[in-house]
Coordinates of N, CA and C in Angstrom, one line a residue:
A1 N 1.0 -0.7 0.3 CA 0.0 0.4 -0.2 C 1.1 1.2 0.0
Q2 N 2.0 1.4 0.5 CA 2.4 2.3 0.8 C 3.3 2.1 -0.4
L3 N 3.8 1.7 -1.2 CA 4.5 1.6 -2.1 C 4.1 1.5 -3.2
A4 N 2.7 1.5 -3.4 CA 1.4 2.1 -4.3 C 0.9 4.4 -4.1
L5 N 1.4 4.2 -2.8 CA 0.9 5.9 -2.3 C 1.8 7.2 -2.7
A6 N 3.0 5.4 -3.0 CA 4.8 7.1 -3.1 C 5.1 6.7 -4.9
E7 N 3.7 5.7 -5.1 CA 3.8 6.4 -6.4 C 3.3 7.0 -7.5
A8 N 2.4 6.7 -6.4 CA 1.1 7.3 -7.2 C 1.2 8.9 -7.2
V9 N 1.8 9.5 -6.1 CA 2.9 10.5 -5.3 C 3.4 11.2 -6.0
A10 N 4.5 10.1 -6.6 CA 5.4 11.1 -7.8 C 5.1 11.1 -8.8
V11 N 3.7 10.3 -8.9 CA 3.1 10.9 -10.7 C 3.0 12.1 -10.3
C12 N 1.7 13.1 -9.9 CA 1.4 13.1 -9.2 C 1.4 14.8 -8.9
E13 N 3.7 14.2 -8.2 CA 3.7 14.9 -8.3 C 5.2 15.8 -9.9
E14 N 4.5 14.6 -11.3 CA 5.0 15.1 -12.1 C 4.4 15.9 -12.6
L15 N 3.0 16.0 -12.8 CA 2.7 15.9 -13.4 C 1.7 17.6 -13.1
V16 N 2.3 18.5 -12.1 CA 2.0 19.0 -11.1 C 3.2 20.1 -11.4
R17 N 4.7 20.2 -11.6 CA 6.1 20.2 -12.5 C 5.0 21.4 -13.6
H18 N 4.8 20.0 -14.6 CA 4.6 19.6 -15.8 C 3.6 20.9 -16.4
A19 N 2.8 21.0 -15.4 CA 1.6 22.1 -15.6 C 1.9 23.4 -15.2
E20 N 2.7 23.6 -14.4 CA 4.1 24.9 -13.4 C 4.7 25.8 -14.6
R21 N 5.6 24.6 -15.7 CA 5.8 24.7 -16.5 C 5.5 25.0 -17.6
R22 N 4.3 25.3 -18.3 CA 3.4 25.6 -19.3 C 2.5 26.3 -18.8
G23 N 2.2 26.9 -17.4 CA 1.7 27.8 -16.9 C 0.0 27.2 -17.3
I24 N 0.2 26.0 -16.9 CA -1.7 25.5 -16.6 C -2.5 25.5 -15.4
R25 N -3.5 26.1 -15.3 CA -3.8 25.1 -14.0 C -4.8 24.4 -13.4
L26 N -3.9 23.4 -12.4 CA -4.2 22.0 -12.3 C -5.2 21.7 -11.2
L27 N -6.0 20.8 -11.7 CA -7.1 20.5 -11.0 C -7.4 18.7 -10.5
F28 N -6.6 18.1 -9.4 CA -7.4 17.3 -9.1 C -9.0 16.7 -8.1
L29 N -9.0 16.0 -8.9 CA -9.9 15.1 -8.7 C -9.9 14.1 -7.2
Y30 N -10.6 14.2 -6.7 CA -11.0 12.7 -5.8 C -12.9 12.2 -5.8
L31 N -12.1 10.9 -6.9 CA -13.7 10.2 -6.6 C -13.6 9.0 -6.8
P32 N -14.5 9.3 -5.1 CA -15.0 8.4 -4.8 C -15.4 6.7 -5.5
S33 N -15.1 5.3 -4.8 CA -15.3 4.4 -5.0 C -17.1 4.3 -4.3
P34 N -17.6 3.3 -5.4 CA -18.9 3.3 -4.5 C -18.5 2.5 -3.1
L35 N -17.3 1.8 -3.3 CA -16.9 1.2 -1.8 C -16.9 2.6 -0.5
E36 N -16.6 3.3 -0.9 CA -16.4 4.5 0.7 C -18.2 5.3 0.1
T37 N -18.7 5.6 -1.0 CA -19.9 6.1 -0.5 C -21.0 5.7 -0.5
E38 N -20.9 4.4 -1.6 CA -22.4 3.8 -0.8 C -22.5 2.4 -1.4
P39 N -21.5 1.2 0.2 CA -21.6 0.0 0.2 C -22.8 -0.3 0.0
E40 N -23.8 0.0 1.0 CA -24.7 -0.7 1.0 C -25.6 -0.6 -0.6
A41 N -26.0 -0.6 -0.9 CA -26.0 0.1 -2.2 C -25.8 -1.7 -3.6
H42 N -24.7 -2.4 -2.9 CA -23.5 -2.5 -3.0 C -23.0 -4.4 -3.1
P43 N -24.1 -4.6 -1.6 CA -23.2 -5.6 -1.3 C -23.2 -6.5 -1.6
T44 N -24.1 -7.7 -2.3 CA -23.6 -8.2 -3.0 C -21.9 -8.5 -3.6
Q45 N -21.8 -7.7 -4.6 CA -20.3 -7.1 -5.1 C -19.1 -6.8 -4.5
F46 N -19.6 -6.1 -3.3 CA -18.8 -6.0 -2.0 C -18.7 -7.5 -1.5
G47 N -18.8 -7.9 -1.2 CA -19.0 -8.9 -0.1 C -18.6 -10.0 -1.1
D48 N -18.4 -10.7 -2.0 CA -17.7 -11.3 -2.5 C -16.3 -11.2 -2.8
L49 N -16.6 -9.3 -3.5 CA -15.0 -8.9 -3.5 C -14.7 -9.9 -1.9
L50 N -14.3 -9.2 -0.5 CA -13.7 -8.8 0.4 C -13.8 -10.1 -0.2
A51 N -15.5 -11.4 0.4 CA -14.4 -12.9 0.1 C -13.2 -13.3 -0.9
D52 N -13.0 -13.3 -2.0 CA -12.0 -13.8 -3.3 C -10.7 -13.1 -2.5
L53 N -11.0 -12.0 -2.3 CA -9.4 -11.6 -1.4 C -9.4 -11.8 0.1
E54 N -10.0 -12.5 0.5 CA -9.8 -13.1 2.3 C -9.5 -11.8 3.0
L55 N -10.6 -10.6 3.3 CA -10.9 -9.5 3.8 C -11.8 -9.9 4.4
D56 N -10.7 -9.3 5.7 CA -12.9 -8.7 6.5 C -13.0 -6.8 6.0
P57 N -13.8 -6.7 6.5 CA -14.6 -5.4 6.0 C -13.4 -4.4 7.0
A58 N -13.0 -4.6 8.4 CA -11.8 -3.7 9.6 C -10.6 -3.6 7.9
A59 N -10.6 -4.7 7.3 CA -8.9 -4.4 6.3 C -9.5 -2.9 5.4
L60 N -10.4 -2.7 5.1 CA -11.3 -1.1 4.2 C -10.2 -0.5 4.5
E61 N -9.5 -0.6 6.2 CA -10.3 0.7 6.8 C -8.8 1.6 6.3
T62 N -7.3 0.1 5.6 CA -6.5 1.1 5.2 C -6.6 1.4 3.7
Y63 N -7.1 1.6 3.5 CA -7.7 1.7 1.8 C -8.5 3.2 2.0
F64 N -8.8 3.6 3.0 CA -9.5 4.6 2.8 C -8.6 5.0 3.0
E65 N -7.9 4.4 4.1 CA -6.0 5.9 4.4 C -5.7 6.7 4.0
L66 N -5.6 5.3 2.8 CA -4.6 6.0 1.2 C -5.7 6.9 0.9
G67 N -6.5 7.4 0.8 CA -7.5 7.9 0.3 C -7.0 9.9 1.0
D68 N -7.4 9.5 1.8 CA -6.9 10.7 3.0 C -5.4 11.3 2.9
E69 N -4.1 10.1 2.4 CA -3.2 10.5 3.2 C -2.4 11.3 1.5
L70 N -3.4 10.3 0.4 CA -2.7 10.9 -1.6 C -3.3 12.2 -0.9
L71 N -4.4 12.4 -0.5 CA -5.5 14.3 -0.4 C -4.5 15.0 -0.1
S72 N -3.9 14.3 1.4 CA -2.6 15.2 2.4 C -1.8 15.7 1.5
R73 N -1.0 14.7 1.2 CA 0.8 14.4 0.2 C 0.0 16.0 -0.8
L74 N -0.6 15.9 -1.8 CA -1.2 16.6 -2.8 C -1.0 18.1 -2.3
G75 N -2.6 18.1 -0.7 CA -2.1 20.0 -0.7 C -0.9 19.7 -0.2
D76 N 0.0 18.2 0.2 CA 1.6 20.1 -0.1 C 2.2 20.3 -0.4
L77 N 2.0 19.7 -2.0 CA 2.3 19.7 -2.8 C 1.8 21.6 -3.1
G78 N 0.6 21.4 -2.8 CA -0.2 23.4 -3.3 C -0.5 22.7 -4.8
A79 N -1.1 22.0 -4.6 CA -1.7 21.1 -5.1 C -3.1 21.4 -5.4
E80 N -4.5 22.6 -6.2 CA -5.7 22.8 -5.9 C -6.2 20.6 -6.2
I81 N -7.0 21.0 -5.1 CA -7.4 19.1 -4.6 C -9.7 20.3 -4.8
R82 N -10.0 18.9 -5.6 CA -11.3 19.0 -4.7 C -11.9 17.3 -4.5
D83 N -12.2 17.1 -3.1 CA -12.6 16.0 -2.7 C -14.1 15.1 -2.8
L84 N -14.4 14.8 -4.0 CA -15.8 14.2 -4.3 C -16.4 13.6 -2.7
R85 N -15.7 13.5 -2.3 CA -16.6 12.3 -1.2 C -17.4 13.2 -0.7
P86 N -17.8 14.0 0.5 CA -18.5 14.3 0.3 C -19.6 14.6 -0.1
S87 N -19.6 14.9 -1.7 CA -20.9 15.5 -2.4 C -21.7 14.2 -2.7
F88 N -20.8 13.1 -2.9 CA -21.2 11.3 -3.4 C -22.2 10.7 -2.2
S89 N -21.2 10.9 -1.5 CA -22.0 10.5 -0.2 C -23.0 11.9 0.7
A90 N -23.5 12.2 0.2 CA -24.0 13.1 0.6 C -25.9 13.0 -1.2
S91 N -25.6 12.4 -1.6 CA -26.1 12.0 -2.6 C -27.5 10.9 -2.6
S92 N -28.8 11.2 -2.7 CA -30.4 10.6 -2.2 C -30.3 9.7 -3.6
V93 N -29.8 9.6 -4.5 CA -29.9 9.2 -5.4 C -28.1 8.2 -6.3
P94 N -28.5 6.6 -6.0 CA -27.0 6.2 -6.8 C -26.2 6.5 -8.3
L95 N -25.1 6.5 -8.1 CA -24.4 7.3 -8.8 C -23.2 5.9 -9.2
F96 N -23.1 5.2 -9.2 CA -23.1 4.0 -9.8 C -23.4 3.2 -10.5
W97 N -23.1 2.3 -11.5 CA -24.1 2.0 -12.8 C -24.2 -0.1 -11.6
E98 N -25.1 -0.6 -11.3 CA -25.4 -1.9 -10.2 C -24.1 -2.8 -11.6
R99 N -24.1 -2.8 -12.7 CA -23.8 -3.9 -13.5 C -22.1 -4.2 -12.9
D100 N -21.7 -3.0 -13.7 CA -19.8 -2.6 -13.4 C -20.0 -1.6 -12.4
L101 N -19.8 -1.7 -12.0 CA -19.6 -0.6 -10.8 C -18.9 0.8 -11.0
H102 N -19.6 1.7 -12.8 CA -18.9 2.8 -13.3 C -19.8 3.7 -12.7
L103 N -19.5 4.3 -13.1 CA -20.4 6.1 -12.6 C -21.1 5.8 -13.2
N104 N -23.0 5.8 -13.2 CA -23.9 6.3 -13.4 C -23.5 7.9 -14.3
L105 N -25.2 8.4 -15.4 CA -25.4 9.1 -15.8 C -25.7 10.7 -14.0
D106 N -25.9 10.0 -13.4 CA -26.2 10.9 -12.3 C -24.2 10.9 -12.0
G107 N -23.5 9.9 -11.8 CA -22.8 10.4 -11.3 C -21.5 11.2 -12.3
H108 N -22.1 10.4 -13.3 CA -21.1 12.2 -14.0 C -21.0 13.9 -13.9
A109 N -22.9 13.4 -14.0 CA -23.5 15.1 -14.2 C -22.6 15.3 -12.6
L110 N -23.6 14.9 -11.2 CA -22.2 15.6 -9.7 C -20.4 15.8 -10.4
V111 N -20.6 14.9 -10.8 CA -18.8 15.3 -11.7 C -19.0 17.0 -11.8
A112 N -19.6 16.3 -12.9 CA -19.9 17.9 -13.9 C -20.2 19.0 -13.0
E113 N -21.1 19.3 -12.1 CA -21.1 20.8 -10.9 C -19.9 20.6 -10.6
E114 N -19.6 19.8 -9.9 CA -18.1 20.3 -8.5 C -17.4 20.4 -9.9
V115 N -17.3 20.0 -11.0 CA -16.1 20.4 -11.9 C -16.5 22.5 -12.2
L116 N -18.3 22.8 -12.9 CA -18.3 23.0 -12.8 C -18.2 24.3 -11.0
D117 N -18.9 24.4 -10.8 CA -18.6 25.2 -9.0 C -17.3 25.9 -8.7
W118 N -15.9 24.8 -9.2 CA -15.0 25.2 -9.0 C -14.5 26.4 -10.2
Y119 N -14.8 25.6 -10.7 CA -14.3 27.6 -12.5 C -14.9 27.9 -12.2
R120 N -15.9 28.2 -11.5 CA -16.9 29.3 -11.8 C -16.6 30.6 -10.2
A121 N -16.3 30.0 -9.1 CA -15.9 30.5 -7.8 C -15.1 31.7 -8.0
P122 N -14.9 32.5 -7.4 CA -14.6 33.8 -8.0 C -12.1 33.3 -7.8
G123 N -11.4 34.4 -8.8 CA -10.8 34.8 -9.0 C -10.2 32.7 -9.8
N124 N -11.4 32.8 -10.7 CA -10.9 30.8 -11.2 C -11.3 31.6 -13.0
E125 N -12.0 33.0 -13.0 CA -12.4 33.1 -14.0 C -10.8 33.1 -15.5

């Protein structure tokens, strides 16, 4: 897990440097998985996943902590970040397709709203 985190941070650092050299504003979006925001809507998939990996639900805490740590390190880089976990968790409609757990139409619309809110914020003209 720590190796994966270190590699993700290294890639993000390179993206930040690349964008800064070119005068590009870079926005990182933390797009949560359905495991983080609507696990009760997909109990079969997650139950099967945990069983296949021989993990108990407590093992998922490492997964959640990695997301928090990545966001923290991006903040240390001075990167602009939009953590979508609160918006996804607050949604009253499912945001992922039941069959493959990819973003559904409502999920894509929510991401677009978040990006537009960021873009339209004062100072982002």
